Amino acid sequence: QNQRIRTQVSDQIVNDDGFVLEDVPHLTNFLPDLPSYPNPLQKSQAYAIVKKTFVSSEDAVAQNIVVQKDTPRGVHFRRAGPREKVYFKSDEVRACIVTCGGLCPGINTVIREIVCGLNYMYGVDNILGIEGGYKGFYSRNTTTLTPKVVNDIHKRGGTFLCTSRGGHDTNKIVDNIQDRGINQVYIIGGDGTQRGAALIYKEVEKRGLPIAVAGIPKTIDNDIAVIDKSFGFDTAVEEAQRAINAAHVEAESVENGVGIVKLMGRYSGFIAMFATLASRDVDCCLIPESPFYLEGRGGLFDFIEQRLKENGHMIIVVAEGAGQEYVAQNMPGVDEKDASGNRLLHDIGLWLTQKIKDHFSKVRKMTINMKYIDPTYMIRAIPSNASDNIYCTLLAQSAVHGAMAGYTGFTVGPVNSRHAYIPIARVTEATNTVKLTDRMWARLLASTNQPSFLNCSDVSQKDNTGAINSMNTNSI
Ligand code: ATP
Ligand code: MG
């Protein structure tokens, strides 16, 4: 007979042999008291014909979709969706929304859908916009958000509420939340923002306040752990095609044209990998997870020369975080950080462009035509595409259902294509990176037919946790 055991972090279902069948993180931290009000959606026309309107709080989404024989079924999360009982009375809700960190297509759609979701589904009309990121809580006035105010914002890029880095002062923020009588906090942002959200949640809990804290993960790089994909990623991959096309047209139109396109991806190369797989015009894709080298047999210079001979032109896509070790060698002592404490990256695109130019003019005595394109800000600033818009709507509505039901300290996102409530700590404890040992990278290598750069004895593979490896860069 299976037993349910409550551990510090999760509820575990254990069988007779002590074998953990399921591991469900604690009810994404319920607010004090149980939800007791009937969900207003019971009367909603929109939900009247839905077969199963409400999601049971016992419904779970499995993190590992494939479970092998004699292995635990692993971590499960609460399934997202409206609950039969809600914690807050609609007219007592005072919600706020804040956006932090860098831009990403889709932020405005999420803001819009939180506002519309709260208003249309739950009859909430007291929603505040916190302007300019975390520091806006204590340094700026709030704006009032209504469906009318946010009606068109999804058609614009950027964030309607503005954003910032740095300035996270947990006590000041929670004081402010308390002073303003806010009881639902929606926080849209990347890894740093979610860490900040976890601190706000902890402080709220410490003070015993009935305030729901919900995070909506934002990262264009798709590097957030646990969830299938982050919003804005699809749009970024699509928009990157325009830059790759431009580089291709330029390179193809001249003799020995080499086009380099730098794409986003500080620690993970998903955008570069997917943009390359989508394009067919890319000859070589360089990502942070896969070390590469320039000189010697099987190196990048050799490969460029080979492709120029075969095709007359060559396109390289490089993720911004690729090859940072090499660039750093040329700039010792340069180690700057942004206001949030993130290390500023060296410009691999410019560095690579110069290295290739130097090699072909000085060593190979060959004339090449180099075109370098960095579309980063153009990509980040566009509105989200159709599929991201739909995705943002789901994220926002899930967050609203969760907060209304009294869950707190959670982020929302799809796990194996089912939306779930995930304790914030689970998404901040690791970073999602391209696994070189998975099939997708192999598919890319097969598609571009580029060198894997693994046949150099000097190179030891990066360990995929984002840690810089012990690479011998003498061959550079
Ligand atoms: P992205 O990296 O995608 O642009 P991000 O959310 O990681 O998004 P950051 O600039 O790192 O962007 O952080 C955004 C906000 O979160 C900032 O206001 C910063 O002060 C705060 N923050 C970052 N890291 C932490 C942390 N460890 N604890 C508390 N607050 C943090
Ligand atoms: Mg970040």
XYZ file of C-alpha atoms and ligand atoms in Angstrom:
508
model
C 0.000 0.000 0.000
C 1.298 3.429 -0.983
C 1.971 5.966 1.725
C 2.004 9.731 1.547
C 4.983 11.228 3.394
C 5.419 14.930 4.019
C 9.060 16.004 3.789
C 10.441 19.495 4.205
C 10.006 20.411 0.573
C 7.497 18.018 -0.875
C 4.801 15.407 -0.441
C 6.120 12.019 -1.462
C 4.141 8.974 -2.414
C 6.142 5.976 -1.265
C 5.350 2.295 -1.849
C 5.873 -0.661 0.492
C 9.520 -1.012 -0.462
C 10.263 2.611 0.338
C 10.352 3.394 -3.360
C 9.385 7.053 -4.049
C 6.735 6.953 -6.731
C 5.923 10.622 -6.807
C 7.432 13.782 -5.439
C 5.075 16.746 -5.374
C 6.554 20.030 -4.154
C 4.429 21.527 -1.397
C 1.161 23.003 -2.459
C 3.011 25.887 -3.980
C 2.695 27.511 -0.621
C -0.863 28.283 0.256
C -1.660 31.571 1.929
C -2.816 31.259 5.539
C -6.378 29.785 5.646
C -7.964 27.766 2.903
C -9.796 29.252 -0.047
C -13.435 29.536 0.896
C -15.267 31.642 -1.664
C -16.963 30.086 -4.704
C -15.085 30.821 -7.907
C -16.934 33.532 -9.854
C -16.125 31.575 -13.010
C -18.994 29.290 -12.006
C -21.248 31.987 -13.380
C -19.014 32.891 -16.312
C -20.414 32.508 -19.801
C -16.949 31.764 -21.110
C -16.628 28.705 -18.916
C -20.291 27.618 -19.058
C -19.650 25.066 -21.781
C -16.223 23.900 -20.618
C -16.537 20.221 -19.722
C -14.352 20.355 -16.665
C -14.263 23.940 -15.475
C -12.104 23.471 -12.445
C -8.788 21.810 -11.846
C -8.479 19.753 -8.686
C -5.675 20.883 -6.411
C -4.596 17.236 -6.393
C -4.007 17.172 -10.176
C -0.310 16.995 -10.930
C 1.966 17.437 -13.935
C 5.014 15.165 -14.150
C 8.421 16.717 -14.795
C 9.741 13.561 -16.443
C 7.377 12.437 -19.130
C 9.271 9.228 -19.797
C 9.633 7.070 -16.717
C 11.819 4.031 -16.991
C 11.182 0.737 -15.292
C 12.108 0.664 -11.614
C 12.838 4.361 -11.404
C 10.835 6.859 -9.378
C 8.185 8.787 -11.232
C 9.953 11.863 -9.989
C 8.927 15.415 -9.374
C 5.361 16.513 -10.034
C 3.892 19.988 -9.985
C 0.392 21.224 -9.306
C -1.551 21.574 -12.493
C -2.426 25.202 -13.263
C -5.984 26.335 -13.821
C -9.061 27.693 -12.077
C -9.975 26.143 -8.723
C -13.498 25.598 -7.477
C -12.908 27.737 -4.415
C -10.969 30.983 -4.423
C -9.117 32.676 -1.625
C -9.906 36.286 -2.456
C -13.238 38.027 -2.816
C -13.108 39.890 -6.109
C -13.828 43.327 -4.663
C -11.137 42.855 -2.014
C -8.352 42.180 -4.509
C -5.766 44.888 -4.998
C -3.265 43.544 -7.517
C -0.060 44.987 -8.910
C 2.150 44.101 -11.863
C 5.864 44.810 -12.242
C 8.326 44.030 -15.064
C 12.086 43.737 -14.422
C 15.290 42.917 -16.339
C 15.827 43.051 -20.109
C 13.224 43.327 -22.827
C 11.632 40.369 -24.519
C 8.788 40.130 -27.039
C 5.492 39.370 -25.293
C 5.845 41.277 -22.003
C 3.025 43.620 -22.967
C 0.783 40.700 -23.876
C 1.350 39.183 -20.430
C 0.549 42.522 -18.746
C -2.574 42.909 -20.865
C -3.819 39.410 -20.172
C -3.245 39.628 -16.416
C -5.313 42.800 -16.339
C -8.031 41.428 -18.624
C -7.983 38.014 -16.925
C -8.416 39.522 -13.458
C -11.148 41.809 -14.698
C -13.135 39.616 -17.080
C -12.826 36.310 -15.250
C -12.831 37.457 -11.637
C -14.411 40.918 -11.710
C -11.306 42.552 -10.210
C -10.966 46.232 -11.006
C -8.267 47.352 -8.637
C -4.984 46.765 -10.500
C -1.854 48.867 -10.204
C 1.124 49.093 -12.532
C 4.502 49.464 -10.785
C 6.705 51.451 -13.123
C 10.407 50.947 -13.787
C 11.046 47.520 -12.246
C 11.643 46.658 -8.587
C 12.874 50.102 -7.641
C 9.548 51.512 -8.882
C 7.880 50.067 -5.765
C 9.538 52.672 -3.598
C 10.616 55.423 -5.965
C 7.754 56.039 -8.372
C 4.019 56.573 -8.442
C 1.828 53.714 -9.602
C -0.475 53.739 -12.614
C -3.975 52.344 -12.714
C -4.428 49.450 -15.114
C -7.802 48.693 -16.680
C -8.691 46.589 -19.731
C -9.180 49.858 -21.601
C -5.740 51.214 -20.691
C -3.977 48.017 -21.785
C -6.220 47.252 -24.749
C -3.643 47.826 -27.494
C -0.344 47.328 -25.715
C 0.289 43.808 -27.052
C 0.832 45.348 -30.472
C 3.877 47.225 -29.187
C 7.268 45.884 -28.247
C 9.000 46.654 -24.946
C 7.179 46.938 -21.657
C 4.314 49.320 -21.035
C 5.432 49.555 -17.407
C 9.135 50.201 -18.155
C 11.853 48.116 -16.555
C 15.207 48.405 -14.795
C 18.107 46.446 -13.382
C 19.327 46.593 -9.786
C 17.449 48.282 -6.962
C 15.968 45.194 -5.341
C 15.475 46.119 -1.690
C 13.242 43.417 -0.233
C 12.204 45.281 2.904
C 11.423 48.518 1.139
C 9.432 46.646 -1.510
C 7.383 44.652 1.001
C 6.821 47.779 3.162
C 5.481 49.442 0.081
C 3.258 46.525 -0.875
C 1.844 46.601 2.639
C 1.369 50.387 2.690
C -0.527 50.303 -0.564
C -2.791 47.490 0.606
C -1.730 45.229 -2.257
C -2.670 41.537 -1.869
C -1.629 40.067 -5.246
C 1.792 40.733 -6.771
C 2.525 39.653 -10.354
C 6.224 39.771 -11.202
C 7.378 39.386 -14.806
C 11.103 38.878 -15.333
C 14.088 36.600 -15.854
C 16.220 34.550 -13.473
C 17.324 37.552 -11.420
C 13.777 38.819 -11.144
C 12.510 35.416 -10.013
C 15.205 35.315 -7.307
C 13.975 38.719 -6.201
C 10.385 37.415 -6.252
C 11.388 34.498 -4.008
C 12.818 36.972 -1.483
C 9.638 39.053 -1.565
C 7.563 35.920 -1.028
C 9.748 34.864 1.943
C 9.491 38.286 3.531
C 5.710 38.375 3.023
C 5.501 34.948 4.646
C 7.732 36.050 7.526
C 5.438 38.975 8.211
C 2.403 36.647 7.992
C 0.709 38.727 5.316
C -2.092 37.303 3.128
C -0.426 38.428 -0.096
C -0.056 36.144 -3.122
C 3.249 36.451 -5.009
C 3.197 35.069 -8.566
C 6.142 35.043 -10.973
C 5.889 34.882 -14.752
C 9.259 33.751 -16.139
C 10.648 35.923 -18.914
C 13.813 35.112 -20.780
C 14.312 35.410 -24.472
C 17.238 32.963 -24.193
C 14.931 30.097 -23.147
C 17.340 29.304 -20.309
C 14.797 28.891 -17.490
C 14.881 25.427 -15.981
C 11.882 23.094 -15.672
C 9.540 24.861 -18.120
C 9.290 23.742 -21.751
C 9.939 27.125 -23.306
C 9.912 30.764 -22.327
C 7.781 33.385 -24.041
C 9.417 35.558 -26.690
C 11.710 32.741 -27.751
C 9.670 31.775 -30.829
C 9.445 35.400 -31.885
C 13.201 35.813 -31.436
C 13.980 32.759 -33.556
C 11.633 34.020 -36.243
C 13.030 37.544 -36.267
C 16.593 36.218 -36.295
C 15.806 34.784 -39.731
C 15.664 38.309 -41.111
C 19.192 39.047 -39.912
C 20.469 35.715 -41.236
C 18.768 36.357 -44.582
C 20.360 39.786 -44.800
C 23.791 38.358 -44.019
C 23.235 35.660 -46.608
C 22.208 38.114 -49.320
C 25.249 40.285 -48.560
C 27.690 37.379 -48.457
C 26.293 35.736 -51.549
C 26.549 38.913 -53.607
C 30.300 39.387 -53.275
C 33.399 37.311 -53.765
C 34.414 35.328 -50.685
C 31.609 36.825 -48.632
C 31.576 35.910 -44.957
C 28.522 36.917 -42.925
C 28.516 36.805 -39.134
C 25.291 37.197 -37.162
C 25.450 37.536 -33.396
C 22.326 36.355 -31.598
C 21.230 36.423 -27.955
C 22.209 33.622 -25.588
C 24.416 34.474 -22.626
C 24.745 31.009 -21.172
C 22.643 28.921 -23.496
C 22.610 28.732 -27.263
C 18.961 27.886 -27.897
C 18.204 30.925 -30.058
C 21.325 30.406 -32.181
C 20.645 26.670 -32.459
C 16.981 27.018 -33.437
C 17.616 29.995 -35.749
C 20.270 27.914 -37.499
C 18.036 24.863 -37.768
C 15.230 27.022 -39.158
C 17.341 28.902 -41.681
C 19.283 26.433 -43.904
C 21.591 29.313 -44.897
C 23.878 28.977 -41.882
C 27.173 27.132 -42.365
C 28.311 27.197 -38.767
C 26.633 27.817 -35.411
C 28.710 28.656 -32.322
C 27.123 28.452 -28.862
C 28.377 28.865 -25.281
C 27.942 25.171 -24.487
C 30.170 23.987 -27.308
C 33.797 25.129 -27.230
C 35.370 25.849 -30.590
C 38.822 26.688 -31.836
C 40.061 28.716 -34.756
C 43.388 27.372 -35.942
C 44.661 23.942 -36.873
C 42.996 21.005 -38.529
C 39.245 20.922 -37.962
C 39.296 24.511 -36.722
C 37.002 27.334 -37.787
C 39.512 28.978 -40.186
C 39.905 25.710 -42.094
C 36.167 25.281 -42.293
C 35.615 28.838 -43.564
C 38.209 28.309 -46.277
C 36.622 25.028 -47.291
C 33.131 26.539 -47.549
C 34.415 29.568 -49.472
C 36.015 27.210 -51.971
C 32.838 25.126 -52.266
C 30.175 27.832 -52.196
C 31.922 31.177 -52.559
C 30.347 32.434 -49.341
C 29.819 31.428 -45.718
C 27.446 32.348 -42.865
C 28.290 32.027 -39.172
C 25.766 32.424 -36.358
C 27.350 33.060 -32.980
C 25.550 33.265 -29.628
C 26.686 36.206 -27.502
C 28.009 33.966 -24.730
C 30.100 31.743 -27.024
C 33.881 31.784 -26.785
C 33.971 34.279 -23.892
C 37.112 32.596 -22.563
C 39.048 33.554 -25.684
C 37.922 37.155 -25.796
C 38.666 37.563 -22.104
C 42.258 36.535 -22.779
C 42.643 39.547 -25.034
C 41.131 41.883 -22.497
C 42.611 40.931 -19.126
C 41.202 42.864 -16.209
C 38.031 43.877 -18.021
C 35.329 42.418 -15.816
C 32.398 44.758 -15.666
C 28.985 44.106 -14.129
C 25.554 45.610 -14.738
C 23.366 47.172 -12.036
C 21.892 43.753 -11.171
C 25.362 42.239 -10.696
C 25.376 40.257 -13.956
C 28.789 39.986 -15.593
C 28.915 42.014 -18.823
C 29.974 39.887 -21.745
C 32.739 40.696 -24.179
C 31.626 41.196 -27.768
C 32.376 37.846 -29.369
C 30.966 39.023 -32.706
C 33.417 41.886 -33.144
C 36.281 39.793 -31.823
C 35.551 36.926 -34.205
C 35.121 39.270 -37.156
C 38.535 40.779 -36.512
C 40.223 37.411 -35.997
C 38.863 36.043 -39.263
C 39.798 39.196 -41.162
C 43.347 39.118 -39.773
C 43.820 35.449 -40.486
C 42.756 35.616 -44.124
C 44.567 38.856 -44.953
C 47.810 38.217 -43.023
C 48.189 34.440 -42.946
C 46.287 33.178 -45.992
C 46.813 36.349 -48.082
C 43.246 35.950 -49.263
C 40.703 38.727 -49.733
C 37.443 38.114 -48.004
C 34.378 40.348 -47.711
C 33.196 40.420 -44.159
C 29.682 41.502 -43.080
C 28.849 41.572 -39.363
C 25.264 41.960 -38.153
C 24.174 42.312 -34.515
C 20.350 42.375 -34.499
C 20.010 41.938 -30.688
C 18.103 45.103 -29.864
C 15.988 44.907 -32.997
C 14.876 41.410 -32.008
C 14.238 42.187 -28.340
C 12.164 45.225 -29.181
C 9.547 43.725 -31.500
C 6.058 42.664 -30.420
C 5.483 38.936 -29.977
C 4.317 36.762 -32.863
C 1.055 34.829 -32.978
C 2.210 31.704 -31.154
C 3.956 33.698 -28.417
C 0.837 35.826 -28.007
C -1.274 32.747 -27.374
C 1.369 31.378 -25.023
C 1.519 34.677 -23.073
C -2.252 34.564 -22.658
C -2.060 31.108 -21.113
C 0.742 32.132 -18.764
C -1.126 35.223 -17.610
C -4.423 33.409 -17.093
C -2.693 30.585 -15.199
C -0.999 33.133 -12.925
C -4.328 34.838 -12.252
C -6.094 31.537 -11.451
C -3.229 30.571 -9.123
C -3.137 33.828 -7.186
C -6.935 33.938 -6.930
C -6.897 30.407 -5.519
C -4.449 31.488 -2.830
C -1.251 29.955 -4.129
C 1.865 32.012 -3.569
C 5.610 31.831 -4.171
C 5.083 30.157 -7.524
C 5.958 30.685 -11.154
C 3.828 29.475 -14.011
C 4.892 27.624 -17.102
C 4.302 24.570 -19.238
C 5.955 21.337 -18.124
C 5.639 18.692 -20.820
C 3.070 20.969 -22.471
C 0.761 21.118 -19.429
C 0.741 24.386 -17.520
C 1.818 24.028 -13.908
C 2.494 25.980 -10.717
C 6.170 25.614 -9.914
C 7.763 26.740 -6.636
C 10.040 29.651 -7.562
C 13.137 27.965 -6.132
C 12.786 25.089 -8.589
C 13.211 27.395 -11.583
C 16.052 29.459 -10.156
C 18.208 26.612 -8.853
C 19.481 25.648 -12.324
C 19.817 27.044 -15.820
C 18.531 25.369 -18.921
C 21.317 24.842 -21.466
C 21.726 23.084 -24.785
C 22.814 19.520 -24.074
C 25.496 18.595 -26.567
C 24.729 14.971 -25.911
C 21.051 15.375 -26.825
C 19.728 14.788 -30.309
C 18.957 18.396 -31.167
C 22.604 19.456 -31.312
C 23.394 16.363 -33.379
C 20.605 17.368 -35.757
C 22.165 20.789 -36.100
C 25.602 19.342 -36.834
C 24.010 17.054 -39.390
C 22.160 19.969 -40.964
C 25.093 22.397 -41.256
C 27.747 19.724 -41.599
C 30.030 21.939 -39.530
C 32.895 20.565 -37.458
C 31.900 19.526 -33.946
C 35.231 20.960 -32.681
C 35.472 17.968 -30.392
C 38.306 16.223 -32.179
C 40.929 18.570 -30.780
C 42.718 16.925 -27.883
C 43.128 20.303 -26.212
C 39.429 20.783 -25.821
C 37.490 19.251 -22.983
C 33.765 19.542 -23.299
C 31.884 22.050 -21.236
C 29.899 20.358 -18.524
C 26.550 21.866 -19.501
C 25.958 23.457 -16.139
C 27.225 26.703 -17.532
C 30.530 26.372 -15.714
C 33.559 27.433 -17.686
C 35.635 24.381 -18.382
C 39.325 23.882 -18.210
C 40.011 24.500 -21.852
C 43.509 24.870 -23.160
C 43.310 27.799 -25.517
C 46.873 27.625 -26.805
C 45.608 26.724 -30.222
C 43.780 30.023 -30.618
P 17.225 39.053 -18.026
O 18.521 38.474 -17.552
O 16.437 38.107 -18.869
O 17.336 40.391 -18.632
P 16.680 39.214 -15.220
O 15.417 39.217 -14.440
O 17.623 38.091 -14.930
O 16.270 39.273 -16.749
P 18.363 41.120 -13.896
O 18.770 42.487 -14.320
O 19.407 40.154 -13.548
O 17.423 40.604 -15.051
O 17.400 41.252 -12.618
C 16.182 42.007 -12.634
C 15.848 42.529 -11.266
O 15.953 41.495 -10.297
C 16.769 43.645 -10.814
O 15.984 44.686 -10.290
C 17.663 43.018 -9.762
O 17.977 43.919 -8.723
C 16.814 41.885 -9.225
N 17.668 40.758 -8.858
C 18.566 40.118 -9.645
N 19.182 39.106 -8.991
C 18.657 39.127 -7.733
C 18.893 38.350 -6.549
N 19.766 37.332 -6.536
N 18.175 38.670 -5.456
C 17.291 39.668 -5.471
N 17.027 40.434 -6.538
C 17.693 40.180 -7.663
Mg 19.130 37.225 -16.136
